[in-house]
Amino acid sequence: MRFTAIAFAVSTVACLLPSPVLATSSCFQACEALEAELPGKVSHPNSTQYAASNTYWSRRQSEVLPACFLLPRTTEDVSTALRILTAHNAPFNVKAGGHSTFPSASNIQDGVTVDLSRMNEVSLAQDRASVSVGAGARWSDISRVLDPLRLAVVGGRVNEVGVAGLTLGGGISYLSGRHGWACDNVRNYRVVLASGEAVDANPDENRDLYHAFRGGGGASFGLVTRFDLDVFQQGDIWLHNAIFPGAVNASVVDAFAHLVRDGLATDPDAHSFLVLTHVPQLGGFVILLYLYHLTQATRPAGSYPALYEAFPKLQGAIVNETIVANTSTHGDLLSEPGGIRKTWWDTTFSARDPALFHDLVARWETHALEMVALAEAHGAAVATPLMAMQPISTNIIEAMQKNGGNSLGLKVEDGPLVLVSTPMAWDVPDMDDIVEESTEALIRDMERTAGEKGLLHGFKYMNYAGPGQDVFESYGEESLARLRETAEKYDPEGHLDTLWRGYFQVR
Ligand SMILES: Cc1cc2nc3c(=O)[nH]c(=O)nc-3n(C[C@H](O)[C@H](O)[C@H](O)COP(=O)(O)OP(=O)(O)OC[C@H]3O[C@@H](n4cnc5c(N)ncnc54)[C@H](O)[C@@H]3O)c2cc1C
Ligand SMILES: *[C@@H]1O[C@H](CO)[C@@H](O)[C@H](O)[C@H]1NC(C)=O
Ligand SMILES: *[C@@H]1O[C@H](CO)[C@@H](O)[C@H](O)[C@H]1NC(C)=O
Ligand SMILES: *[C@@H]1O[C@H](CO)[C@@H](O)[C@H](O)[C@H]1NC(C)=O
Ligand SMILES: *[C@@H]1O[C@H](CO)[C@@H](O)[C@H](O)[C@H]1NC(C)=O
């Protein structure tokens, strides 16, 4: 992987000219050229539209200031834009839902940021088997249309997150136990290549590009302008949600570890994850348990899916509730406010040995206390470390193999797996570097611990990866080689590689 944000931060603006003064003016020239060809679609600093476009979930991204934003409305606009940007050698980035965390992940200092928010149309096919979604849509744009019809896509779990970023990196969904990740349920990608040409990628046309978009991100291959997503029957989703004090972590973590190892693959309608965090108002460490089920809502109220039977027996929950609701409502319940500083890092372990889960929790708790102390020393008002454990059970990996499989490199025989991410929210810029360094060290420490026991898998999920993590290397040599070949084929001159900066790229 080549991670461009770090290099970019050091060398400040480029626009690929030697002098920084000229460089900025070249980016402004690109903005002017865009304005000339796409009038009314460019927003300049200090305009209301610029401020609206420069709103991101992570405050660190809003502090990045592009020379201008471009707001295309159509695939043709995007073609025109890519032709102009490459002709001007103008560095750019693309924003869909703006929910990536690190600075310049979907924004670019002094470059051009393409804001897709005006391309958010959602159109259900007449046969109701698929839905066409503009690349600037959020998940709630889809559930608003599908919920009343008792239909759903394999999509994100939180309303305001972008369809494009989530789907291009993989996409963990309520429906994943049955259908794999979001990227495995895209019928067609409409995409503008580096040349400005618009093409389709699906199981019949441009198959290599279709395979690449299933987990390979956008920046190496092209700008997706529309996703055609499979649609499934889906009534209300059942959720059992409980909050436990950290002191009972042994029993809760154990029940969860056994669920991941032995339970989930027995019931593809089940979906679950566990989150640990630190909330001073609740006395310190707490554990949030989420047990979802796609069809339990059709069974008698008060009954419990068999695979979750260990959980009602757990003692000591602070909160304990069952919620039956549509996807829009669930997407609100999980919503997390933006506007503060965020990061996350991740890696993946074999879930064969429940003892490992306890080791990982103990290591995270030590790290979390360090982060809380650090925040206190910095006078921070917000310091929320988290650890999320998301199962990748074998049924999910099996479902990923349909239509030629995705590019994530996960093999059924490696499962069951558990994806561990360690996000953090804070509000003092002085803490940025040390939070990143400590979180990186935590992940390495967890990997070392698991490695000694032969339980390290090492898959890094792009959508929760920290800056500079070796996402594509973690897909395995075979997948990486294939992705590089595809990038080379569809962008032979390497325009995207040099100009589309800030996020994960295969070359
Ligand atoms: C509150 C919250 C909930 C989440 N829930 C889930 C979840 O349930 N499941 C899950 O898997 N992940 C989840 N995530 C992680 C999420 O998948 C990533 O944050 C993802 O990057 C968000 O996509 P976005 O479009 O909002 O991000 P953006 O920051 O807009 O984009 C991310 C990257 O994708 C690129 N990109 C965007 N649009 C395009 C395009 N059209 N063509 C090519 N490249 C493009 C951007 O350039 C950028 O580099 C969640 C994140 C948050 C903050
Ligand atoms: C935007 O406003 C700030 C503060 O008001 C000012 O310093 C800056 O020069 C303005 N930028 C542009 C491009 O007008
Ligand atoms: C989802 O359910 C809630 C609560 O019943 C309801 O108010 C809302 O209209 C539903 N949303 C959609 C999009 O159907
Ligand atoms: C979690 O459980 C372990 C083992 O029982 C215990 O040592 C630790 O203190 C617990 N964590 C918290 C926050 O109570
Ligand atoms: C939740 O509450 C129900 C009913 O009060 C109880 O039977 C169950 O054991 C509780 N579950 C947890 C996880 O606390």
mmCIF file of C-alpha atoms and ligand atoms in Angstrom, residues 240 242 244 311-312 314 317 320, ligand 5:
data_model
loop_
_atom_site.group_PDB
_atom_site.id
_atom_site.type_symbol
_atom_site.label_atom_id
_atom_site.label_comp_id
_atom_site.label_asym_id
_atom_site.label_seq_id
_atom_site.Cartn_x
_atom_site.Cartn_y
_atom_site.Cartn_z
ATOM 1 C CA HIS A 240 -31.594 -7.352 22.207
ATOM 2 C CA ALA A 242 -27.795 -4.648 27.033
ATOM 3 C CA PHE A 244 -23.102 -4.191 31.511
ATOM 4 C CA PHE A 311 -27.318 -14.136 27.205
ATOM 5 C CA PRO A 312 -30.579 -13.806 29.182
ATOM 6 C CA LEU A 314 -26.119 -13.123 32.353
ATOM 7 C CA ALA A 317 -27.064 -5.476 33.186
ATOM 8 C CA ASN A 320 -31.538 -4.424 29.110
HETATM 9 C C1 LIG B 5 -33.040 -8.787 30.857
HETATM 10 O O1 LIG B 5 -34.244 -8.653 31.561
HETATM 11 C C2 LIG B 5 -35.013 -9.835 31.575
HETATM 12 C C3 LIG B 5 -36.368 -9.526 32.192
HETATM 13 O O2 LIG B 5 -36.244 -8.551 33.173
HETATM 14 C C4 LIG B 5 -34.262 -10.915 32.323
HETATM 15 O O3 LIG B 5 -34.996 -12.118 32.297
HETATM 16 C C5 LIG B 5 -32.928 -11.139 31.626
HETATM 17 O O4 LIG B 5 -32.152 -12.043 32.343
HETATM 18 C C6 LIG B 5 -32.161 -9.841 31.470
HETATM 19 N N1 LIG B 5 -31.022 -10.060 30.598
HETATM 20 C C7 LIG B 5 -29.858 -9.524 30.844
HETATM 21 C C8 LIG B 5 -28.804 -9.811 29.794
HETATM 22 O O5 LIG B 5 -29.615 -8.844 31.793
#
